[in-house]
Coordinates of C-alpha atoms and ligand atoms in Angstrom, one line a residue:
M127 CA 16.8 12.1 7.7
N128 CA 15.2 15.2 8.4
R129 CA 11.6 14.9 9.8
Q130 CA 10.3 18.3 9.2
L131 CA 7.3 18.5 7.5
P132 CA 7.7 20.5 4.0
E133 CA 5.5 23.2 3.4
V134 CA 2.1 22.0 2.2
P135 CA -1.5 23.6 2.1
T136 CA -4.0 23.0 4.6
K137 CA -7.2 24.1 3.2
L138 CA -9.7 22.9 0.9
L139 CA -9.2 23.3 -2.8
I140 CA -12.4 24.6 -4.5
N141 CA -12.8 26.1 -8.0
G142 CA -8.9 26.8 -8.2
K143 CA -9.0 28.7 -4.7
W144 CA -7.8 27.4 -1.3
I145 CA -10.8 27.9 1.0
E146 CA -11.2 27.7 4.9
G147 CA -13.6 25.2 5.5
S148 CA -16.7 26.0 7.9
Q149 CA -16.0 23.1 10.4
E150 CA -13.2 23.3 13.0
A151 CA -9.7 22.4 11.9
V152 CA -8.5 18.9 12.8
A153 CA -5.0 17.8 13.3
V154 CA -3.2 15.4 11.2
I155 CA -1.2 12.8 13.3
D156 CA 2.3 11.4 12.6
P157 CA 2.0 7.4 13.2
A158 CA 5.6 7.4 14.3
T159 CA 4.9 9.7 17.3
N160 CA 1.1 10.1 17.6
E161 CA 2.2 13.7 17.9
E162 CA 0.2 16.6 15.7
L163 CA 2.1 17.3 12.0
V164 CA -0.5 20.3 11.4
K165 CA -4.0 21.2 11.5
V166 CA -6.2 20.8 8.3
S167 CA -9.0 23.1 7.4
Q168 CA -12.5 20.9 7.4
G169 CA -15.6 21.4 5.2
S170 CA -19.2 19.9 5.1
T171 CA -22.2 19.6 2.8
K172 CA -22.1 23.3 1.8
E173 CA -18.4 22.8 0.7
T174 CA -19.3 19.6 -1.3
K175 CA -21.9 21.5 -3.0
D176 CA -19.8 24.3 -3.9
A177 CA -17.3 22.0 -5.2
I178 CA -19.7 20.0 -7.2
D179 CA -20.9 23.2 -8.7
A180 CA -17.5 24.2 -9.4
A181 CA -16.8 20.9 -11.2
A182 CA -19.9 21.1 -13.4
K183 CA -18.9 24.6 -14.4
A184 CA -15.5 23.6 -15.5
F185 CA -16.7 20.4 -17.2
A186 CA -18.4 22.4 -19.8
T187 CA -15.1 23.8 -21.0
W188 CA -12.6 20.8 -20.1
S189 CA -14.8 18.3 -21.7
R190 CA -14.6 20.3 -24.8
I191 CA -10.9 21.0 -25.3
S192 CA -8.9 18.4 -27.6
P193 CA -7.6 15.2 -26.0
K194 CA -4.1 16.7 -26.8
E195 CA -4.6 19.7 -25.0
R196 CA -5.7 17.8 -21.8
A197 CA -2.7 15.4 -22.3
D198 CA -0.3 18.6 -22.6
H199 CA -1.7 19.7 -18.8
M200 CA -1.2 16.4 -17.6
N201 CA 2.3 15.7 -18.8
K202 CA 3.1 19.0 -17.1
I203 CA 1.6 17.9 -13.9
A204 CA 3.7 14.6 -14.4
D205 CA 7.1 16.5 -14.7
L206 CA 6.4 18.6 -11.7
M207 CA 5.5 15.5 -9.7
A208 CA 8.9 13.8 -10.8
E209 CA 10.7 17.0 -10.2
E210 CA 9.3 17.3 -6.6
S211 CA 9.4 13.7 -5.9
D212 CA 11.5 13.9 -2.6
R213 CA 9.3 16.4 -1.1
L214 CA 6.1 14.5 -2.1
A215 CA 7.5 11.4 -0.6
L216 CA 8.7 13.2 2.7
I217 CA 5.2 14.5 3.2
M218 CA 3.7 10.9 2.7
S219 CA 6.1 9.2 4.8
L220 CA 5.3 11.6 7.5
E221 CA 1.7 11.5 7.6
Q222 CA 1.3 7.8 6.6
G223 CA 4.6 6.2 8.3
K224 CA 6.0 4.2 5.1
P225 CA 9.4 4.1 4.0
V226 CA 10.5 7.3 1.9
K227 CA 11.6 5.0 -0.6
E228 CA 8.5 3.4 -0.9
A229 CA 6.5 6.9 -0.8
A230 CA 9.1 7.9 -3.6
A231 CA 8.1 4.9 -5.6
E232 CA 4.6 5.7 -5.1
I233 CA 5.0 9.3 -6.7
Q234 CA 6.7 7.5 -9.8
S235 CA 3.5 5.4 -10.2
N236 CA 1.6 8.7 -10.0
V237 CA 4.1 10.0 -13.0
E238 CA 3.4 7.0 -15.1
N239 CA -0.2 7.1 -14.4
F240 CA -0.6 10.8 -15.7
R241 CA 1.6 9.8 -18.8
W242 CA -0.1 6.6 -19.6
N243 CA -3.5 8.1 -19.5
A244 CA -2.7 11.4 -21.3
A245 CA -1.7 9.3 -24.0
E246 CA -4.3 6.6 -23.8
A247 CA -7.0 9.0 -23.7
Q248 CA -6.2 10.0 -27.3
R249 CA -6.9 6.7 -28.3
V250 CA -10.7 6.2 -26.6
Y251 CA -11.8 5.5 -30.1
G252 CA -15.3 5.4 -31.1
E253 CA -17.0 3.2 -33.8
V254 CA -18.4 3.2 -37.4
I255 CA -20.8 0.6 -37.6
P256 CA -21.7 -0.9 -40.8
A257 CA -25.0 0.6 -42.0
P258 CA -27.6 0.7 -44.9
E259 CA -26.8 3.0 -47.7
E260 CA -26.9 6.8 -46.8
N261 CA -27.0 5.9 -43.2
H262 CA -24.5 6.6 -40.8
W263 CA -24.1 4.6 -37.4
L264 CA -21.6 6.0 -35.2
V265 CA -20.5 5.3 -31.6
R266 CA -18.9 7.9 -29.7
K267 CA -17.2 7.6 -26.1
E268 CA -18.1 11.0 -24.2
A269 CA -16.9 12.1 -20.6
I270 CA -19.5 11.0 -18.2
G271 CA -19.5 14.2 -16.3
V272 CA -18.6 15.3 -12.5
V273 CA -17.0 12.5 -10.6
G274 CA -17.1 11.9 -7.0
A275 CA -14.2 10.1 -5.7
I276 CA -13.2 8.8 -2.5
T277 CA -9.8 7.3 -1.2
P278 CA -8.1 5.5 1.5
W279 CA -4.9 6.4 3.4
N280 CA -2.7 3.4 2.6
F281 CA -1.6 4.7 -0.9
P282 CA -2.4 8.4 0.1
S283 CA -1.2 9.6 -3.2
N284 CA -1.3 7.0 -5.8
M285 CA -5.2 5.8 -5.1
I286 CA -5.9 9.7 -5.9
A287 CA -3.7 9.6 -9.0
R288 CA -5.2 6.4 -10.4
K289 CA -8.6 8.1 -10.5
I290 CA -7.9 11.7 -11.5
A291 CA -5.6 10.7 -14.4
P292 CA -7.8 8.6 -16.5
A293 CA -10.9 10.9 -15.3
I294 CA -9.4 14.2 -16.4
A295 CA -7.9 12.7 -19.5
V296 CA -11.1 11.7 -21.0
G297 CA -12.7 15.2 -20.1
C298 CA -14.1 14.6 -16.7
T299 CA -14.0 16.8 -13.8
L300 CA -13.7 15.7 -10.1
V301 CA -14.5 16.1 -6.4
M302 CA -12.0 14.3 -4.4
K303 CA -12.3 13.4 -0.8
P304 CA -9.1 11.8 0.7
S305 CA -8.9 9.9 3.8
K306 CA -8.6 12.1 7.1
E307 CA -5.6 10.1 8.2
T308 CA -3.6 11.3 4.9
P309 CA -5.0 14.6 3.7
L310 CA -1.8 16.3 3.2
S311 CA -0.6 14.0 0.2
A312 CA -3.8 15.0 -1.6
L313 CA -3.4 18.7 -0.8
A314 CA 0.2 18.4 -2.1
L315 CA -1.0 17.3 -5.4
G316 CA -3.7 19.8 -5.3
D317 CA -0.8 22.6 -5.2
I318 CA 1.0 20.9 -8.1
F319 CA -2.3 21.1 -10.3
Q320 CA -2.6 24.5 -9.8
R321 CA 1.2 25.1 -10.5
A322 CA 1.0 23.2 -13.6
G323 CA -1.9 25.5 -14.6
L324 CA -4.9 22.9 -14.5
P325 CA -8.0 25.0 -15.0
D326 CA -10.2 25.9 -12.1
G327 CA -12.5 23.4 -10.8
V328 CA -11.4 20.4 -12.9
V329 CA -9.9 18.8 -9.5
N330 CA -11.4 19.8 -6.4
I331 CA -10.2 18.5 -3.0
L332 CA -12.4 18.4 -0.1
L333 CA -12.0 17.6 3.6
G334 CA -14.1 17.0 6.4
S335 CA -16.7 14.5 7.8
S336 CA -16.8 11.5 5.4
A337 CA -20.4 10.5 6.1
E338 CA -21.6 14.0 5.1
I339 CA -19.4 14.7 2.1
G340 CA -19.9 10.9 1.0
K341 CA -23.8 11.7 1.2
E342 CA -23.9 14.7 -0.8
L343 CA -21.3 13.2 -3.5
T344 CA -23.6 9.9 -3.7
E345 CA -27.1 11.8 -3.7
N346 CA -26.4 14.8 -5.7
E347 CA -27.9 14.7 -9.2
I348 CA -25.1 16.6 -10.9
V349 CA -22.6 13.9 -9.9
K350 CA -22.7 11.4 -12.4
K351 CA -20.1 8.8 -11.4
I352 CA -18.8 7.6 -7.7
T353 CA -15.2 6.0 -7.8
F354 CA -14.2 4.6 -4.3
T355 CA -11.5 2.8 -3.1
G356 CA -11.5 1.5 0.7
S357 CA -13.2 -1.1 2.7
T358 CA -15.9 -3.4 1.6
E359 CA -18.1 -2.2 4.5
V360 CA -18.0 1.6 3.5
G361 CA -18.0 0.5 -0.3
M362 CA -21.6 -1.5 0.2
K363 CA -22.9 1.9 1.9
L364 CA -21.9 4.3 -0.7
Y365 CA -23.0 1.9 -3.5
E366 CA -26.7 1.9 -1.8
Q367 CA -26.5 5.7 -1.1
A368 CA -25.7 6.1 -5.2
A369 CA -28.6 3.8 -6.2
P370 CA -31.6 6.3 -6.2
T371 CA -29.5 8.4 -8.6
L372 CA -28.5 5.8 -10.8
K373 CA -24.9 6.7 -10.9
K374 CA -22.1 4.8 -12.7
V375 CA -20.0 3.4 -9.8
S376 CA -16.7 1.6 -9.3
M377 CA -15.7 0.0 -6.4
E378 CA -12.1 -0.9 -5.3
L379 CA -12.6 -2.7 -1.8
G380 CA -10.8 -5.0 0.7
G381 CA -8.9 -8.0 -0.2
H382 CA -7.5 -11.4 1.4
A383 CA -4.8 -12.6 -0.8
P384 CA -3.8 -16.1 -0.9
F385 CA -0.3 -17.0 -1.5
I386 CA 0.3 -20.8 -2.6
V387 CA 3.7 -22.4 -2.7
F388 CA 3.2 -25.8 -4.6
S389 CA 6.2 -28.4 -3.7
D390 CA 7.8 -27.7 -7.3
A391 CA 8.3 -23.9 -6.7
D392 CA 11.4 -22.3 -6.6
I393 CA 11.6 -21.9 -2.6
S394 CA 14.0 -19.0 -2.4
L395 CA 12.3 -16.9 -4.9
A396 CA 8.7 -17.7 -3.2
V397 CA 10.3 -16.6 0.2
D398 CA 11.9 -13.3 -1.3
K399 CA 8.7 -12.3 -3.0
L400 CA 6.8 -13.2 0.0
I401 CA 8.6 -10.9 2.1
A402 CA 8.7 -8.1 -0.4
A403 CA 4.8 -8.2 -0.6
K404 CA 3.8 -8.9 2.8
F405 CA 6.1 -5.9 4.1
R406 CA 5.4 -3.5 1.6
N407 CA 3.7 -0.7 3.4
N408 CA 3.7 -2.7 6.6
G409 CA 0.9 -5.3 4.9
Q410 CA -1.4 -2.6 5.0
V411 CA -2.1 -3.1 1.4
C412 CA -5.4 -4.5 -0.1
T413 CA -3.2 -7.2 -2.3
S414 CA -1.1 -7.9 0.6
P415 CA -0.6 -11.9 1.0
N416 CA -2.6 -13.0 4.0
R417 CA -3.0 -16.6 3.8
I418 CA 0.4 -18.7 2.8
F419 CA -0.3 -22.1 1.9
V420 CA 2.7 -24.0 1.9
E421 CA 2.5 -27.6 0.4
A422 CA 3.4 -30.0 3.4
S423 CA 6.6 -31.7 1.8
I424 CA 8.5 -28.5 1.5
K425 CA 7.0 -26.6 4.7
E426 CA 10.0 -27.4 6.9
T427 CA 12.4 -26.1 4.2
F428 CA 10.2 -23.2 3.3
T429 CA 9.9 -22.0 6.9
T430 CA 13.6 -22.3 8.0
R431 CA 14.4 -20.1 4.5
L432 CA 11.6 -17.8 5.7
L433 CA 12.9 -17.3 9.4
E434 CA 16.3 -16.7 7.8
K435 CA 15.3 -14.1 5.5
M436 CA 13.0 -12.3 8.3
Q437 CA 16.3 -11.4 10.1
E438 CA 16.7 -8.9 7.4
V439 CA 13.5 -7.2 8.0
T440 CA 14.0 -4.1 9.8
V441 CA 11.6 -1.6 11.7
G442 CA 12.3 2.2 12.0
F443 CA 10.9 5.5 11.3
G444 CA 9.8 5.7 7.5
T445 CA 12.3 8.8 7.2
D446 CA 15.3 6.5 7.9
D447 CA 14.1 3.9 5.2
P448 CA 13.8 0.8 7.1
T449 CA 11.7 -2.2 5.5
V450 CA 8.7 -1.2 7.5
G451 CA 7.7 2.1 9.5
P452 CA 4.9 2.3 11.9
M453 CA 1.1 1.3 11.3
I454 CA -1.1 3.9 10.6
N455 CA -3.0 4.1 13.9
E456 CA -3.7 2.4 17.3
A457 CA -6.7 0.8 15.9
G458 CA -4.6 -1.0 13.0
V459 CA -2.2 -2.5 15.7
D460 CA -5.2 -3.5 18.0
K461 CA -6.7 -5.7 15.1
V462 CA -3.3 -7.2 14.6
V463 CA -3.0 -7.9 18.5
D464 CA -6.7 -9.4 18.5
Q465 CA -6.1 -11.6 15.5
L466 CA -2.7 -13.0 17.0
A467 CA -4.4 -13.6 20.4
D468 CA -7.3 -15.3 18.9
A469 CA -5.0 -17.4 16.6
T470 CA -2.6 -18.5 19.5
K471 CA -5.6 -19.2 21.9
K472 CA -6.8 -21.6 19.3
G473 CA -3.4 -23.3 18.8
A474 CA -1.2 -21.5 16.6
T475 CA 2.5 -20.8 17.2
I476 CA 4.2 -17.2 16.8
L477 CA 7.6 -18.1 15.3
V478 CA 9.0 -14.4 15.2
G479 CA 7.7 -11.2 16.3
G480 CA 4.1 -10.7 17.7
H481 CA 4.3 -7.6 20.0
K482 CA 3.7 -3.9 19.9
M483 CA 6.9 -2.1 20.3
T484 CA 7.0 -0.2 23.6
E485 CA 10.6 0.7 23.8
A486 CA 12.2 4.0 23.1
P487 CA 12.3 5.7 20.4
Y488 CA 9.3 3.5 19.2
A489 CA 7.1 3.5 22.5
K490 CA 4.9 6.6 21.5
G491 CA 4.4 5.4 17.7
N492 CA 2.2 2.4 16.2
F493 CA 5.2 0.1 15.9
F494 CA 4.5 -3.6 15.4
E495 CA 7.1 -6.5 15.3
P496 CA 7.1 -8.2 11.9
T497 CA 5.6 -11.4 12.6
V498 CA 5.5 -15.1 11.4
I499 CA 2.8 -17.2 12.9
D500 CA 2.4 -20.9 12.0
G501 CA -0.5 -23.4 12.0
I502 CA -3.3 -21.2 11.1
T503 CA -6.8 -23.2 10.5
P504 CA -10.1 -22.0 9.4
D505 CA -11.6 -21.4 12.9
M506 CA -9.1 -18.5 13.5
D507 CA -10.3 -15.0 12.5
M508 CA -7.4 -14.2 10.5
Y509 CA -8.4 -17.1 8.3
Y510 CA -11.3 -15.0 6.8
D511 CA -10.6 -11.9 8.2
E512 CA -8.2 -9.2 6.4
T513 CA -5.4 -8.7 8.5
F514 CA -3.7 -5.2 7.2
G515 CA -0.7 -5.5 9.1
P516 CA 2.8 -7.1 9.1
V517 CA 1.9 -10.7 9.8
I518 CA 2.5 -13.5 7.6
P519 CA 0.2 -16.8 8.6
L520 CA 1.4 -20.0 7.6
I521 CA -1.1 -22.9 6.4
V522 CA 0.1 -26.3 5.5
F523 CA -1.7 -28.1 2.5
D524 CA -1.1 -31.6 0.8
D525 CA -4.1 -31.8 -1.5
R526 CA -3.3 -29.6 -4.8
E527 CA -7.1 -29.5 -5.8
A528 CA -8.3 -28.8 -2.4
V529 CA -5.9 -26.0 -1.6
V530 CA -7.3 -24.0 -4.8
E531 CA -10.8 -24.6 -3.2
A532 CA -9.3 -23.1 0.1
A533 CA -7.6 -20.2 -1.5
N534 CA -11.2 -19.3 -3.1
D535 CA -13.1 -19.9 0.2
T536 CA -13.3 -16.2 1.2
V537 CA -15.9 -13.4 0.3
F538 CA -12.9 -11.4 -1.2
G539 CA -11.6 -11.7 -4.7
L540 CA -9.1 -9.0 -5.3
A541 CA -5.2 -10.4 -5.5
S542 CA -3.8 -14.0 -5.4
Y543 CA -0.2 -15.5 -6.0
F544 CA 1.1 -18.8 -6.6
F545 CA 4.5 -20.3 -7.0
S546 CA 5.2 -23.4 -9.1
T547 CA 7.5 -24.7 -12.0
N548 CA 5.2 -26.9 -13.3
L549 CA 3.3 -25.8 -16.5
Q550 CA 0.2 -27.8 -15.8
T551 CA -0.1 -26.6 -12.4
I552 CA 0.4 -23.2 -13.6
S553 CA -2.3 -23.1 -16.0
N554 CA -5.0 -25.1 -14.1
T555 CA -4.5 -22.9 -11.0
A556 CA -4.4 -19.5 -12.9
Q557 CA -7.8 -20.5 -14.4
K558 CA -9.4 -21.7 -11.2
L559 CA -8.2 -18.9 -8.6
Q560 CA -11.7 -16.6 -8.3
Y561 CA -9.5 -13.4 -8.3
G562 CA -9.2 -10.3 -10.3
M563 CA -5.5 -10.5 -10.7
V564 CA -3.2 -13.6 -10.3
G565 CA 0.5 -13.3 -9.8
V566 CA 2.5 -16.5 -11.1
N567 CA 6.0 -16.6 -9.5
D568 CA 5.6 -13.0 -9.3
I569 CA 4.0 -10.2 -7.2
A570 CA 4.0 -7.4 -9.5
I571 CA 0.3 -7.2 -10.5
S572 CA 0.0 -3.5 -10.2
N573 CA 1.2 -1.1 -12.9
P574 CA -0.2 1.5 -15.3
A575 CA -0.7 -0.5 -18.4
A576 CA -2.7 -3.5 -16.6
P577 CA -6.2 -3.8 -15.1
F578 CA -6.3 -3.6 -11.5
G579 CA -9.6 -4.7 -9.7
G580 CA -11.4 -7.5 -8.1
V581 CA -14.4 -9.7 -8.1
K582 CA -16.8 -10.7 -5.3
H583 CA -16.7 -8.4 -2.3
S584 CA -13.5 -6.9 -3.6
G585 CA -15.7 -4.9 -5.9
F586 CA -16.1 -4.1 -9.5
G587 CA -14.6 -1.8 -12.3
R588 CA -11.2 -1.7 -13.1
E589 CA -8.1 0.8 -12.8
N590 CA -5.3 1.3 -14.9
G591 CA -4.6 -0.2 -18.6
K592 CA -7.0 0.7 -21.3
Y593 CA -10.0 -0.1 -18.9
G594 CA -9.2 2.8 -16.8
P595 CA -10.6 5.6 -18.9
E596 CA -13.5 3.4 -19.9
E597 CA -14.9 3.8 -16.3
Y598 CA -15.1 7.5 -17.0
V599 CA -17.0 7.5 -20.3
T600 CA -20.6 6.8 -21.7
V601 CA -21.4 5.2 -25.0
K602 CA -23.4 7.2 -27.4
F603 CA -25.0 5.7 -30.5
I604 CA -25.7 8.3 -33.2
A605 CA -28.0 7.0 -36.2
I606 CA -27.9 9.3 -39.1
D607 CA -30.4 9.1 -42.0
A608 CA -28.8 11.1 -44.7
Q609 CA -31.5 10.4 -47.4
Ligands
NAP893 P1 -12.2 3.1 4.7 O1 -12.4 3.2 6.2 O2 -13.2 2.4 4.0 O3 -12.2 4.5 4.3 C1 -12.1 4.8 2.7 C2 -12.2 6.3 2.6 O4 -13.8 6.2 2.7 C3 -11.7 7.2 3.4 O5 -11.6 8.5 2.5 C4 -12.7 7.4 4.5 O6 -12.7 8.8 4.9 C5 -14.2 7.3 3.6 N1 -15.2 7.1 4.4 C6 -15.2 6.3 5.6 N2 -16.7 6.2 6.0 C7 -17.4 6.8 4.9 C8 -18.7 7.0 4.8 N3 -19.7 6.7 5.6 N4 -19.1 7.8 3.6 C9 -18.2 8.2 2.8 N5 -16.7 7.8 2.9 C10 -16.4 7.5 4.1 O7 -11.1 2.3 4.4 P2 -9.5 2.4 4.8 O8 -9.3 2.2 6.2 O9 -9.0 4.0 4.5 O10 -8.4 1.5 3.9 C11 -8.5 0.4 4.2 C12 -9.2 -0.4 3.2 O11 -9.2 -0.3 1.9 C13 -8.9 -2.0 3.4 O12 -10.0 -2.6 3.2 C14 -8.1 -2.1 1.8 O13 -8.1 -3.5 1.7 C15 -9.1 -1.0 0.9 N6 -8.3 -0.9 0.1 C16 -8.6 -1.3 -1.4 C17 -7.9 -1.0 -2.4 C18 -8.1 -1.8 -3.7 O14 -7.9 -1.4 -4.9 N7 -9.1 -2.5 -3.9 C19 -6.6 -0.1 -2.2 C20 -6.2 0.3 -1.0 C21 -7.1 -0.1 -0.1 P3 -12.1 9.0 6.5 O15 -10.9 8.3 6.3 O16 -11.9 10.6 6.4 O17 -13.2 8.6 7.4

């Protein structure tokens, strides 16, 4: 497939205009070749302040127009994203590495997010509370104000859409900062917002030093809400920075999902779903299964089936639509290499894969062989640390109660999965898992209609579903004495 970068803006979007930033432009790197795709403009504190001011100005009108009018804008944006899905998917695949088919599915999620929130925000109802005669007790839900949003590189378009859609649907305006690894998908969306006629300043996009932009977004009094998706470490820092101005905050952070296969599971189903979930975006997903607990009595059958299916997993350039493309950068590859070295040193066995790919045409890129490693135990780094790479770590268990405790033995609490056909096991395990999301014989835990988010060090707040817009409103009580 064509690997030519489609036309895409490379400047900052502030108050409806593409602005050259005050800092030196930096390169966006293609992870398949480690070559430059294009240079993008960079801003800093000054541009952040300008963007916040623009968002505040836009809020005065955007928050007051009718929900229906906002929905019309959003549906137009959704139409354009759908029409231009191929172009947007190619931009994403080139800067992030994922297969174009996955990138196109991500754009389709954006479309659904925009349509769903456009409709839902028209139903963010208030309340009339029973009151004494001649009194009126009313509850109104009002847009919170200017939102500061910071997003990661692994879903460069949908992590943004999930924040922008509910926020603008209820009347908020935003200042958005995508990851430096994948700014182009954000800028391509900005271009669509403009062409769809979204008023100036409703969505502003900043590029530049994340520390400086993040500091201004979290400390500026005009910003009323911070929404962050990324690592737990950075999330904690932003939470602390936002404390002195008492902003409303939501955090979608790291995960370390358990995937439990009980002996009464449909083994073929469990293997197929494991491969689909693990190799989606090359394992660089916060909900990726990272600890695969398999009951001892089926371990051999499960492993044999898994190794058979691994033969169908392909690696290649994202534009050629393999199962997995390159990883995002060398640091990502190094983390996987280090975790595997630590595990094998402590007794684990690599059953397939395990190496960075060094042969042409992959030598210059960040390609890593899809890997299965057996015999993982709690003393190994990968047992407790998020892997964020294409590795299936197998852990054997023989105690059904203890395995749930082991699954909960992590600071994270985002996604979890288990496979069983026994109703009692399903009911008990689903209740005992300390996670924001539980997939039972299923891995499809993310969709626009259902709440997405974690507990513990995976953060707080929810995206999607009726919970999404709630993150961007405040509740006002109006007591009227009409005597
Ligand atoms: P990251 O390093 O935390 O970066 C996320 C965002 O924060 C990027 O835009 C980054 O900007 C910015 N950032 C970094 N340091 C900052 C600072 N000091 N102040 C303000 N912003 C700062 O995470 P990542 O490597 O991009 O993404 C991977 C992590 O995200 C994983 O832990 C994954 O589990 C998590 N994640 C969670 C979810 C969820 O929904 N729970 C979804 C996807 C990913 P620059 O890149 O420009 O430095």
